[in-house]
Amino acid sequence: DFRKFNQSGTLPDIRSAEAELRNDLKDYRVILSVDRLDYTKGVINRLRGYELFLDENPAWRRKVVLILILVPSRIGVESYRIMKRNIDESVGRINGQFGDTAWTPIIYQYTYLPFEPLLAHYLVSDICLVTPLRDGMNLVAKEYVAARSRQHGVLILSEMAGAAKELGEALIVTPNSVEELAAAIKNALEMPLDEQRRRNRIMQKRLQSYDVAYWAGEFISEMRAIKELGKERYLAKLIDARTREAMVDDFRRAQRRLILLDYDGTLVPYVADPNRAVPGDEIIALLERAIKFDGLDVVLVSGRDRKTLEQWLGRLDMNFVAEHGVWIKERNNQWQMLKPMISDWKVKLLPILELYARRLPGSTVEEKEFSIVWHYRGSDPEIGAIRAHELRDELIEYTANMDLQVLQGHKVIEIRNEGVNKGIAAMHFVGLHRYDHIMAIGDDWTDEEMFRALPAAAYTLRVGIVNSWARYNVHDYLAVRQLLEDLIR
């Protein structure tokens, strides 16, 4: 209940409890830890991280306190009794090693806190430390963020908590690494207020709009929509034997033909590392035969940079489009730009993409001449989708007043100059000759621009069973290769 936590700070009982706590802790920056006594919560690791922080940062001693609230759980179970004893001993050791008569590094409470005092603790804490070894969601993290009505404060959150998938602006840590915990505490204490507010504002907006009621409604609505849509809508455009035969016949009867081909996902399958999608001998041979076919012009319309296309396919006497239309190369000519471009914006956006690459294992940043790309094909699919959504939202907000486009493709997010796309590049080649047969094949959202731009009579094919502007769908890249074989046989 976001509103309950966000607005409770105005209630008299909570304001009174907050004022009393602030008076007691007025000389310190406050770190809060609230957990049940459970082996999954990683309390011992958390204490070790705090201990390492105090050891490595003597300047922060006597300026910070950790309030450790441990809620009793499974009283009477031997393993939990041993766990509590280990926590008690760790707290005693840290307080004995670093504390003195005027300062206690850890304020330890083994108790359950009702709503009012819990909210008061949320409100007075500069940092909330939520670092479970494994957690389905963890509501403490969400409650703390929701309670920050003034939008300051820092959440340090374990990557193993389910909430980390939604609260990506928190300082995400590996709960087993005491070094990461210690570094995160220092980072949180030194984080500027503007940065704290920026992060909390994004997280609060997400929590407020995406609550359990919204989630349930969205889930049911999507199920109903899929039922109504049915497979028929997607399968209706799947190319069949009769359509394929008519397409081949039309191709053979034509005098001047144009084929526009995407590369990744269309001619070759996607791979975790984009740099490993090098064309094999089969693809090279197929393209060589295609460009030698009488009356046929072939254009490779790719999002790849021109250096990569030159390295992989430059020896082929064919037409190229690089960076989704920034660069074009006609046969026997040099590369040229369709319109003047600027790239000074990249220095502003690269740090954002690199931050997300650090936050999501398996993701990488690719810098091209006039665009930058965040790849997350090698990442965990579920977490990758969430991070991609967060990054896209942040980039759209950041680039609102810039002449840039933010595009989300197949496991990639790309930022490029406005006014450049595959559709414009495709029409450049369409205008070079009077073609009586035009075909375009692609698998991505960026190829939709090409499908929309081409004449209605063109044969446009989308790889994959998805809704598309293309006239037809084919199953996969193998079906594309087979179709090309049939056309040029």
GROMACS .gro file of N, CA and C in nm, residues 169-313:
model
  435
  169GLU      N    1   1.722   0.123  -0.923
  169GLU     CA    2   1.796   0.245  -0.891
  169GLU      C    3   1.861   0.239  -0.753
  170ALA      N    4   1.829   0.135  -0.675
  170ALA     CA    5   1.898   0.114  -0.548
  170ALA      C    6   2.044   0.078  -0.576
  171LEU      N    7   2.126   0.080  -0.472
  171LEU     CA    8   2.263   0.030  -0.485
  171LEU      C    9   2.256  -0.123  -0.475
  172ILE      N   10   2.269  -0.190  -0.587
  172ILE     CA   11   2.253  -0.336  -0.591
  172ILE      C   12   2.387  -0.402  -0.558
  173VAL      N   13   2.383  -0.497  -0.465
  173VAL     CA   14   2.506  -0.562  -0.419
  173VAL      C   15   2.491  -0.714  -0.421
  174THR      N   16   2.605  -0.781  -0.424
  174THR     CA   17   2.608  -0.927  -0.405
  174THR      C   18   2.616  -0.954  -0.256
  175PRO      N   19   2.517  -1.020  -0.197
  175PRO     CA   20   2.510  -1.031  -0.050
  175PRO      C   21   2.622  -1.113   0.012
  176ASN      N   22   2.687  -1.198  -0.068
  176ASN     CA   23   2.797  -1.279  -0.015
  176ASN      C   24   2.929  -1.204  -0.009
  177SER      N   25   2.936  -1.088  -0.074
  177SER     CA   26   3.061  -1.013  -0.080
  177SER      C   27   3.063  -0.903   0.025
  178VAL      N   28   3.143  -0.923   0.130
  178VAL     CA   29   3.152  -0.821   0.235
  178VAL      C   30   3.220  -0.695   0.180
  179GLU      N   31   3.308  -0.713   0.081
  179GLU     CA   32   3.374  -0.596   0.021
  179GLU      C   33   3.272  -0.508  -0.051
  180GLU      N   34   3.179  -0.570  -0.125
  180GLU     CA   35   3.075  -0.493  -0.193
  180GLU      C   36   2.986  -0.422  -0.092
  181LEU      N   37   2.952  -0.490   0.016
  181LEU     CA   38   2.866  -0.429   0.118
  181LEU      C   39   2.934  -0.308   0.180
  182ALA      N   40   3.062  -0.323   0.213
  182ALA     CA   41   3.135  -0.211   0.274
  182ALA      C   42   3.144  -0.093   0.178
  183ALA      N   43   3.174  -0.122   0.051
  183ALA     CA   44   3.185  -0.015  -0.050
  183ALA      C   45   3.051   0.053  -0.072
  184ALA      N   46   2.941  -0.026  -0.070
  184ALA     CA   47   2.808   0.031  -0.091
  184ALA      C   48   2.768   0.124   0.024
  185ILE      N   49   2.804   0.087   0.146
  185ILE     CA   50   2.773   0.173   0.261
  185ILE      C   51   2.845   0.307   0.246
  186LYS      N   52   2.972   0.303   0.210
  186LYS     CA   53   3.048   0.427   0.190
  186LYS      C   54   2.988   0.510   0.077
  187ASN      N   55   2.956   0.445  -0.033
  187ASN     CA   56   2.896   0.512  -0.148
  187ASN      C   57   2.764   0.578  -0.110
  188ALA      N   58   2.682   0.506  -0.032
  188ALA     CA   59   2.552   0.559   0.009
  188ALA      C   60   2.567   0.681   0.100
  189LEU      N   61   2.661   0.674   0.192
  189LEU     CA   62   2.681   0.786   0.285
  189LEU      C   63   2.731   0.911   0.213
  190GLU      N   64   2.804   0.892   0.104
  190GLU     CA   65   2.862   1.005   0.031
  190GLU      C   66   2.780   1.048  -0.091
  191MET      N   67   2.668   0.981  -0.115
  191MET     CA   68   2.588   1.013  -0.233
  191MET      C   69   2.522   1.150  -0.219
  192PRO      N   70   2.534   1.238  -0.318
  192PRO     CA   71   2.472   1.371  -0.311
  192PRO      C   72   2.320   1.361  -0.302
  193LEU      N   73   2.259   1.461  -0.237
  193LEU     CA   74   2.114   1.460  -0.219
  193LEU      C   75   2.039   1.460  -0.351
  194ASP      N   76   2.089   1.532  -0.450
  194ASP     CA   77   2.022   1.535  -0.579
  194ASP      C   78   2.015   1.396  -0.641
  195GLU      N   79   2.124   1.320  -0.628
  195GLU     CA   80   2.126   1.185  -0.683
  195GLU      C   81   2.033   1.092  -0.604
  196GLN      N   82   2.028   1.111  -0.471
  196GLN     CA   83   1.935   1.032  -0.389
  196GLN      C   84   1.791   1.056  -0.433
  197ARG      N   85   1.759   1.183  -0.452
  197ARG     CA   86   1.620   1.217  -0.490
  197ARG      C   87   1.587   1.164  -0.630
  198ARG      N   88   1.685   1.172  -0.720
  198ARG     CA   89   1.661   1.122  -0.856
  198ARG      C   90   1.626   0.973  -0.853
  199ARG      N   91   1.704   0.897  -0.779
  199ARG     CA   92   1.681   0.753  -0.773
  199ARG      C   93   1.548   0.721  -0.706
  200ASN      N   94   1.522   0.786  -0.593
  200ASN     CA   95   1.398   0.757  -0.519
  200ASN      C   96   1.275   0.800  -0.596
  201ARG      N   97   1.287   0.910  -0.669
  201ARG     CA   98   1.173   0.958  -0.748
  201ARG      C   99   1.132   0.852  -0.851
  202ILE      N  100   1.231   0.792  -0.918
  202ILE     CA  101   1.202   0.689  -1.019
  202ILE      C  102   1.140   0.566  -0.953
  203MET      N  103   1.198   0.522  -0.841
  203MET     CA  104   1.147   0.402  -0.775
  203MET      C  105   1.008   0.425  -0.718
  204GLN      N  106   0.985   0.541  -0.660
  204GLN     CA  107   0.852   0.569  -0.604
  204GLN      C  108   0.745   0.572  -0.711
  205LYS      N  109   0.779   0.632  -0.824
  205LYS     CA  110   0.683   0.637  -0.934
  205LYS      C  111   0.646   0.497  -0.979
  206ARG      N  112   0.746   0.408  -0.983
  206ARG     CA  113   0.722   0.270  -1.026
  206ARG      C  114   0.637   0.196  -0.923
  207LEU      N  115   0.669   0.210  -0.796
  207LEU     CA  116   0.593   0.141  -0.691
  207LEU      C  117   0.450   0.192  -0.683
  208GLN      N  118   0.433   0.322  -0.702
  208GLN     CA  119   0.300   0.380  -0.692
  208GLN      C  120   0.209   0.333  -0.806
  209SER      N  121   0.266   0.322  -0.925
  209SER     CA  122   0.183   0.288  -1.041
  209SER      C  123   0.168   0.137  -1.059
  210TYR      N  124   0.265   0.060  -1.011
  210TYR     CA  125   0.261  -0.084  -1.035
  210TYR      C  126   0.243  -0.159  -0.905
  211ASP      N  127   0.125  -0.144  -0.845
  211ASP     CA  128   0.097  -0.214  -0.720
  211ASP      C  129   0.028  -0.348  -0.750
  212VAL      N  130  -0.012  -0.418  -0.645
  212VAL     CA  131  -0.065  -0.553  -0.664
  212VAL      C  132  -0.198  -0.550  -0.741
  213ALA      N  133  -0.279  -0.447  -0.719
  213ALA     CA  134  -0.407  -0.438  -0.790
  213ALA      C  135  -0.385  -0.418  -0.940
  214TYR      N  136  -0.288  -0.331  -0.972
  214TYR     CA  137  -0.256  -0.309  -1.113
  214TYR      C  138  -0.202  -0.436  -1.176
  215TRP      N  139  -0.112  -0.504  -1.104
  215TRP     CA  140  -0.052  -0.627  -1.157
  215TRP      C  141  -0.159  -0.731  -1.186
  216ALA      N  142  -0.251  -0.752  -1.094
  216ALA     CA  143  -0.356  -0.853  -1.113
  216ALA      C  144  -0.444  -0.817  -1.232
  217GLY      N  145  -0.482  -0.689  -1.240
  217GLY     CA  146  -0.566  -0.645  -1.352
  217GLY      C  147  -0.497  -0.662  -1.485
  218GLU      N  148  -0.366  -0.626  -1.490
  218GLU     CA  149  -0.290  -0.638  -1.614
  218GLU      C  150  -0.276  -0.784  -1.654
  219PHE      N  151  -0.254  -0.869  -1.558
  219PHE     CA  152  -0.237  -1.012  -1.585
  219PHE      C  153  -0.363  -1.070  -1.649
  220ILE      N  154  -0.477  -1.040  -1.589
  220ILE     CA  155  -0.603  -1.093  -1.640
  220ILE      C  156  -0.636  -1.033  -1.777
  221SER      N  157  -0.609  -0.903  -1.793
  221SER     CA  158  -0.636  -0.838  -1.921
  221SER      C  159  -0.553  -0.899  -2.033
  222GLU      N  160  -0.427  -0.927  -2.005
  222GLU     CA  161  -0.341  -0.985  -2.107
  222GLU      C  162  -0.387  -1.126  -2.145
  223MET      N  163  -0.429  -1.204  -2.047
  223MET     CA  164  -0.479  -1.338  -2.078
  223MET      C  165  -0.603  -1.330  -2.167
  224ARG      N  166  -0.691  -1.237  -2.136
  224ARG     CA  167  -0.812  -1.222  -2.217
  224ARG      C  168  -0.776  -1.176  -2.359
  225ALA      N  169  -0.681  -1.084  -2.366
  225ALA     CA  170  -0.642  -1.032  -2.498
  225ALA      C  171  -0.583  -1.142  -2.585
  226ILE      N  172  -0.501  -1.227  -2.524
  226ILE     CA  173  -0.439  -1.337  -2.600
  226ILE      C  174  -0.546  -1.435  -2.647
  227LYS      N  175  -0.644  -1.461  -2.561
  227LYS     CA  176  -0.752  -1.552  -2.599
  227LYS      C  177  -0.829  -1.496  -2.719
  228GLU      N  178  -0.857  -1.366  -2.715
  228GLU     CA  179  -0.932  -1.304  -2.824
  228GLU      C  180  -0.848  -1.299  -2.953
  229LEU      N  181  -0.720  -1.271  -2.933
  229LEU     CA  182  -0.633  -1.262  -3.049
  229LEU      C  183  -0.620  -1.396  -3.119
  230GLY      N  184  -0.588  -1.498  -3.040
  230GLY     CA  185  -0.578  -1.634  -3.093
  230GLY      C  186  -0.459  -1.651  -3.187
  231LYS      N  187  -0.425  -1.773  -3.208
  231LYS     CA  188  -0.314  -1.804  -3.299
  231LYS      C  189  -0.345  -1.766  -3.443
  232GLU      N  190  -0.474  -1.765  -3.478
  232GLU     CA  191  -0.511  -1.742  -3.617
  232GLU      C  192  -0.456  -1.612  -3.671
  233ARG      N  193  -0.457  -1.509  -3.584
  233ARG     CA  194  -0.412  -1.378  -3.631
  233ARG      C  195  -0.267  -1.381  -3.675
  234TYR      N  196  -0.185  -1.457  -3.602
  234TYR     CA  197  -0.044  -1.465  -3.636
  234TYR      C  198  -0.017  -1.565  -3.749
  235LEU      N  199  -0.089  -1.676  -3.744
  235LEU     CA  200  -0.063  -1.781  -3.842
  235LEU      C  201  -0.121  -1.749  -3.979
  236ALA      N  202  -0.217  -1.654  -3.983
  236ALA     CA  203  -0.283  -1.623  -4.109
  236ALA      C  204  -0.184  -1.574  -4.214
  237LYS      N  205  -0.077  -1.505  -4.172
  237LYS     CA  206   0.018  -1.449  -4.268
  237LYS      C  207   0.141  -1.537  -4.288
  238LEU      N  208   0.143  -1.652  -4.221
  238LEU     CA  209   0.258  -1.740  -4.237
  238LEU      C  210   0.261  -1.793  -4.379
  239ILE      N  211   0.373  -1.776  -4.443
  239ILE     CA  212   0.383  -1.810  -4.585
  239ILE      C  213   0.362  -1.960  -4.605
  240ASP      N  214   0.272  -1.994  -4.698
  240ASP     CA  215   0.243  -2.135  -4.726
  240ASP      C  216   0.301  -2.172  -4.862
  241ALA      N  217   0.282  -2.297  -4.900
  241ALA     CA  218   0.343  -2.348  -5.024
  241ALA      C  219   0.290  -2.274  -5.147
  242ARG      N  220   0.159  -2.245  -5.148
  242ARG     CA  221   0.100  -2.177  -5.264
  242ARG      C  222   0.155  -2.035  -5.278
  243THR      N  223   0.159  -1.963  -5.166
  243THR     CA  224   0.212  -1.825  -5.168
  243THR      C  225   0.358  -1.825  -5.208
  244ARG      N  226   0.431  -1.920  -5.155
  244ARG     CA  227   0.574  -1.929  -5.185
  244ARG      C  228   0.597  -1.953  -5.335
  245GLU      N  229   0.517  -2.043  -5.392
  245GLU     CA  230   0.529  -2.074  -5.533
  245GLU      C  231   0.498  -1.951  -5.620
  246ALA      N  232   0.393  -1.878  -5.583
  246ALA     CA  233   0.356  -1.757  -5.657
  246ALA      C  234   0.466  -1.650  -5.646
  247MET      N  235   0.528  -1.642  -5.529
  247MET     CA  236   0.635  -1.544  -5.507
  247MET      C  237   0.756  -1.577  -5.595
  248VAL      N  238   0.791  -1.705  -5.601
  248VAL     CA  239   0.905  -1.747  -5.684
  248VAL      C  240   0.875  -1.723  -5.832
  249ASP      N  241   0.753  -1.754  -5.875
  249ASP     CA  242   0.715  -1.732  -6.015
  249ASP      C  243   0.723  -1.585  -6.051
  250ASP      N  244   0.672  -1.499  -5.962
  250ASP     CA  245   0.675  -1.355  -5.986
  250ASP      C  246   0.820  -1.305  -5.995
  251PHE      N  247   0.905  -1.358  -5.910
  251PHE     CA  248   1.048  -1.322  -5.911
  251PHE      C  249   1.112  -1.361  -6.044
  252ARG      N  250   1.081  -1.481  -6.092
  252ARG     CA  251   1.143  -1.529  -6.216
  252ARG      C  252   1.095  -1.449  -6.338
  253ARG      N  253   0.969  -1.405  -6.339
  253ARG     CA  254   0.914  -1.331  -6.453
  253ARG      C  255   0.964  -1.187  -6.458
  254ALA      N  256   1.009  -1.135  -6.345
  254ALA     CA  257   1.051  -0.994  -6.337
  254ALA      C  258   1.180  -0.971  -6.416
  255GLN      N  259   1.198  -0.848  -6.462
  255GLN     CA  260   1.317  -0.810  -6.535
  255GLN      C  261   1.423  -0.747  -6.444
  256ARG      N  262   1.377  -0.664  -6.351
  256ARG     CA  263   1.470  -0.595  -6.259
  256ARG      C  264   1.420  -0.617  -6.117
  257ARG      N  265   1.506  -0.677  -6.035
  257ARG     CA  266   1.463  -0.720  -5.901
  257ARG      C  267   1.551  -0.656  -5.794
  258LEU      N  268   1.490  -0.635  -5.676
  258LEU     CA  269   1.563  -0.579  -5.562
  258LEU      C  270   1.528  -0.661  -5.438
  259ILE      N  271   1.630  -0.709  -5.366
  259ILE     CA  272   1.609  -0.778  -5.239
  259ILE      C  273   1.684  -0.702  -5.130
  260LEU      N  274   1.610  -0.662  -5.026
  260LEU     CA  275   1.665  -0.593  -4.910
  260LEU      C  276   1.668  -0.692  -4.794
  261LEU      N  277   1.787  -0.720  -4.741
  261LEU     CA  278   1.804  -0.824  -4.640
  261LEU      C  279   1.863  -0.769  -4.512
  262ASP      N  280   1.798  -0.797  -4.400
  262ASP     CA  281   1.860  -0.776  -4.270
  262ASP      C  282   1.965  -0.886  -4.249
  263TYR      N  283   2.049  -0.870  -4.146
  263TYR     CA  284   2.153  -0.971  -4.124
  263TYR      C  285   2.124  -1.054  -3.998
  264ASP      N  286   2.142  -0.994  -3.878
  264ASP     CA  287   2.124  -1.068  -3.753
  264ASP      C  288   1.979  -1.111  -3.735
  265GLY      N  289   1.959  -1.241  -3.713
  265GLY     CA  290   1.825  -1.293  -3.694
  265GLY      C  291   1.753  -1.323  -3.822
  266THR      N  292   1.808  -1.277  -3.935
  266THR     CA  293   1.745  -1.299  -4.066
  266THR      C  294   1.827  -1.395  -4.150
  267LEU      N  295   1.954  -1.365  -4.167
  267LEU     CA  296   2.043  -1.457  -4.240
  267LEU      C  297   2.119  -1.550  -4.146
  268VAL      N  298   2.143  -1.501  -4.024
  268VAL     CA  299   2.215  -1.582  -3.925
  268VAL      C  300   2.137  -1.579  -3.795
  269PRO      N  301   2.150  -1.681  -3.710
  269PRO     CA  302   2.080  -1.680  -3.582
  269PRO      C  303   2.146  -1.583  -3.485
  270TYR      N  304   2.070  -1.542  -3.386
  270TYR     CA  305   2.127  -1.458  -3.281
  270TYR      C  306   2.219  -1.541  -3.194
  271VAL      N  307   2.326  -1.478  -3.147
  271VAL     CA  308   2.419  -1.542  -3.054
  271VAL      C  309   2.439  -1.449  -2.936
  272ALA      N  310   2.482  -1.507  -2.824
  272ALA     CA  311   2.497  -1.428  -2.701
  272ALA      C  312   2.595  -1.313  -2.719
  273ASP      N  313   2.704  -1.340  -2.789
  273ASP     CA  314   2.804  -1.236  -2.815
  273ASP      C  315   2.789  -1.191  -2.960
  274PRO      N  316   2.741  -1.067  -2.985
  274PRO     CA  317   2.719  -1.020  -3.123
  274PRO      C  318   2.842  -1.028  -3.211
  275ASN      N  319   2.961  -1.021  -3.151
  275ASN     CA  320   3.084  -1.025  -3.230
  275ASN      C  321   3.112  -1.164  -3.288
  276ARG      N  322   3.037  -1.264  -3.242
  276ARG     CA  323   3.060  -1.400  -3.290
  276ARG      C  324   2.963  -1.440  -3.401
  277ALA      N  325   2.883  -1.344  -3.449
  277ALA     CA  326   2.786  -1.375  -3.555
  277ALA      C  327   2.850  -1.362  -3.693
  278VAL      N  328   2.973  -1.406  -3.705
  278VAL     CA  329   3.047  -1.396  -3.832
  278VAL      C  330   2.983  -1.487  -3.937
  279PRO      N  331   2.965  -1.439  -4.060
  279PRO     CA  332   2.902  -1.524  -4.162
  279PRO      C  333   2.991  -1.642  -4.198
  280GLY      N  334   2.929  -1.760  -4.205
  280GLY     CA  335   3.004  -1.879  -4.242
  280GLY      C  336   3.012  -1.894  -4.393
  281ASP      N  337   3.074  -2.001  -4.436
  281ASP     CA  338   3.092  -2.025  -4.580
  281ASP      C  339   2.959  -2.038  -4.652
  282GLU      N  340   2.859  -2.096  -4.586
  282GLU     CA  341   2.729  -2.115  -4.649
  282GLU      C  342   2.665  -1.981  -4.684
  283ILE      N  343   2.671  -1.885  -4.593
  283ILE     CA  344   2.613  -1.754  -4.617
  283ILE      C  345   2.690  -1.680  -4.725
  284ILE      N  346   2.822  -1.684  -4.718
  284ILE     CA  347   2.904  -1.618  -4.820
  284ILE      C  348   2.871  -1.672  -4.958
  285ALA      N  349   2.861  -1.805  -4.970
  285ALA     CA  350   2.832  -1.867  -5.099
  285ALA      C  351   2.693  -1.827  -5.148
  286LEU      N  352   2.596  -1.823  -5.058
  286LEU     CA  353   2.459  -1.786  -5.095
  286LEU      C  354   2.453  -1.643  -5.146
  287LEU      N  355   2.520  -1.552  -5.077
  287LEU     CA  356   2.520  -1.411  -5.119
  287LEU      C  357   2.596  -1.393  -5.251
  288GLU      N  358   2.705  -1.466  -5.267
  288GLU     CA  359   2.780  -1.456  -5.393
  288GLU      C  360   2.694  -1.498  -5.513
  289ARG      N  361   2.618  -1.605  -5.495
  289ARG     CA  362   2.530  -1.650  -5.603
  289ARG      C  363   2.419  -1.548  -5.628
  290ALA      N  364   2.368  -1.487  -5.521
  290ALA     CA  365   2.259  -1.391  -5.535
  290ALA      C  366   2.303  -1.267  -5.613
  291ILE      N  367   2.422  -1.215  -5.580
  291ILE     CA  368   2.465  -1.091  -5.647
  291ILE      C  369   2.507  -1.115  -5.791
  292LYS      N  370   2.530  -1.241  -5.827
  292LYS     CA  371   2.563  -1.275  -5.966
  292LYS      C  372   2.438  -1.307  -6.048
  293PHE      N  373   2.325  -1.319  -5.980
  293PHE     CA  374   2.201  -1.354  -6.050
  293PHE      C  375   2.159  -1.239  -6.141
  294ASP      N  376   2.128  -1.270  -6.265
  294ASP     CA  377   2.099  -1.168  -6.365
  294ASP      C  378   1.976  -1.084  -6.327
  295GLY      N  379   1.993  -0.951  -6.329
  295GLY     CA  380   1.882  -0.860  -6.302
  295GLY      C  381   1.844  -0.848  -6.156
  296LEU      N  382   1.933  -0.888  -6.065
  296LEU     CA  383   1.902  -0.883  -5.922
  296LEU      C  384   2.001  -0.793  -5.849
  297ASP      N  385   1.951  -0.696  -5.774
  297ASP     CA  386   2.032  -0.614  -5.684
  297ASP      C  387   2.003  -0.656  -5.540
  298VAL      N  388   2.109  -0.681  -5.466
  298VAL     CA  389   2.096  -0.724  -5.326
  298VAL      C  390   2.152  -0.613  -5.236
  299VAL      N  391   2.074  -0.577  -5.133
  299VAL     CA  392   2.118  -0.477  -5.036
  299VAL      C  393   2.113  -0.540  -4.897
  300LEU      N  394   2.224  -0.540  -4.827
  300LEU     CA  395   2.226  -0.586  -4.688
  300LEU      C  396   2.196  -0.466  -4.600
  301VAL      N  397   2.081  -0.467  -4.535
  301VAL     CA  398   2.034  -0.354  -4.454
  301VAL      C  399   2.050  -0.393  -4.308
  302SER      N  400   2.157  -0.345  -4.245
  302SER     CA  401   2.194  -0.394  -4.112
  302SER      C  402   2.208  -0.281  -4.010
  303GLY      N  403   2.199  -0.319  -3.884
  303GLY     CA  404   2.229  -0.226  -3.777
  303GLY      C  405   2.376  -0.226  -3.740
  304ARG      N  406   2.452  -0.316  -3.799
  304ARG     CA  407   2.595  -0.324  -3.772
  304ARG      C  408   2.667  -0.198  -3.822
  305ASP      N  409   2.782  -0.170  -3.763
  305ASP     CA  410   2.863  -0.058  -3.809
  305ASP      C  411   2.933  -0.096  -3.939
  306ARG      N  412   2.974   0.006  -4.015
  306ARG     CA  413   3.030  -0.021  -4.148
  306ARG      C  414   3.164  -0.094  -4.141
  307LYS      N  415   3.239  -0.072  -4.034
  307LYS     CA  416   3.368  -0.141  -4.020
  307LYS      C  417   3.347  -0.292  -4.012
  308THR      N  418   3.246  -0.333  -3.934
  308THR     CA  419   3.217  -0.476  -3.922
  308THR      C  420   3.169  -0.535  -4.054
  309LEU      N  421   3.081  -0.463  -4.122
  309LEU     CA  422   3.031  -0.511  -4.251
  309LEU      C  423   3.144  -0.524  -4.353
  310GLU      N  424   3.235  -0.428  -4.352
  310GLU     CA  425   3.350  -0.434  -4.443
  310GLU      C  426   3.437  -0.555  -4.411
  311GLN      N  427   3.459  -0.576  -4.281
  311GLN     CA  428   3.546  -0.685  -4.239
  311GLN      C  429   3.485  -0.821  -4.274
  312TRP      N  430   3.354  -0.835  -4.255
  312TRP     CA  431   3.290  -0.964  -4.275
  312TRP      C  432   3.251  -0.988  -4.422
  313LEU      N  433   3.201  -0.882  -4.489
  313LEU     CA  434   3.140  -0.903  -4.621
  313LEU      C  435   3.190  -0.807  -4.727
   0.00000   0.00000   0.00000
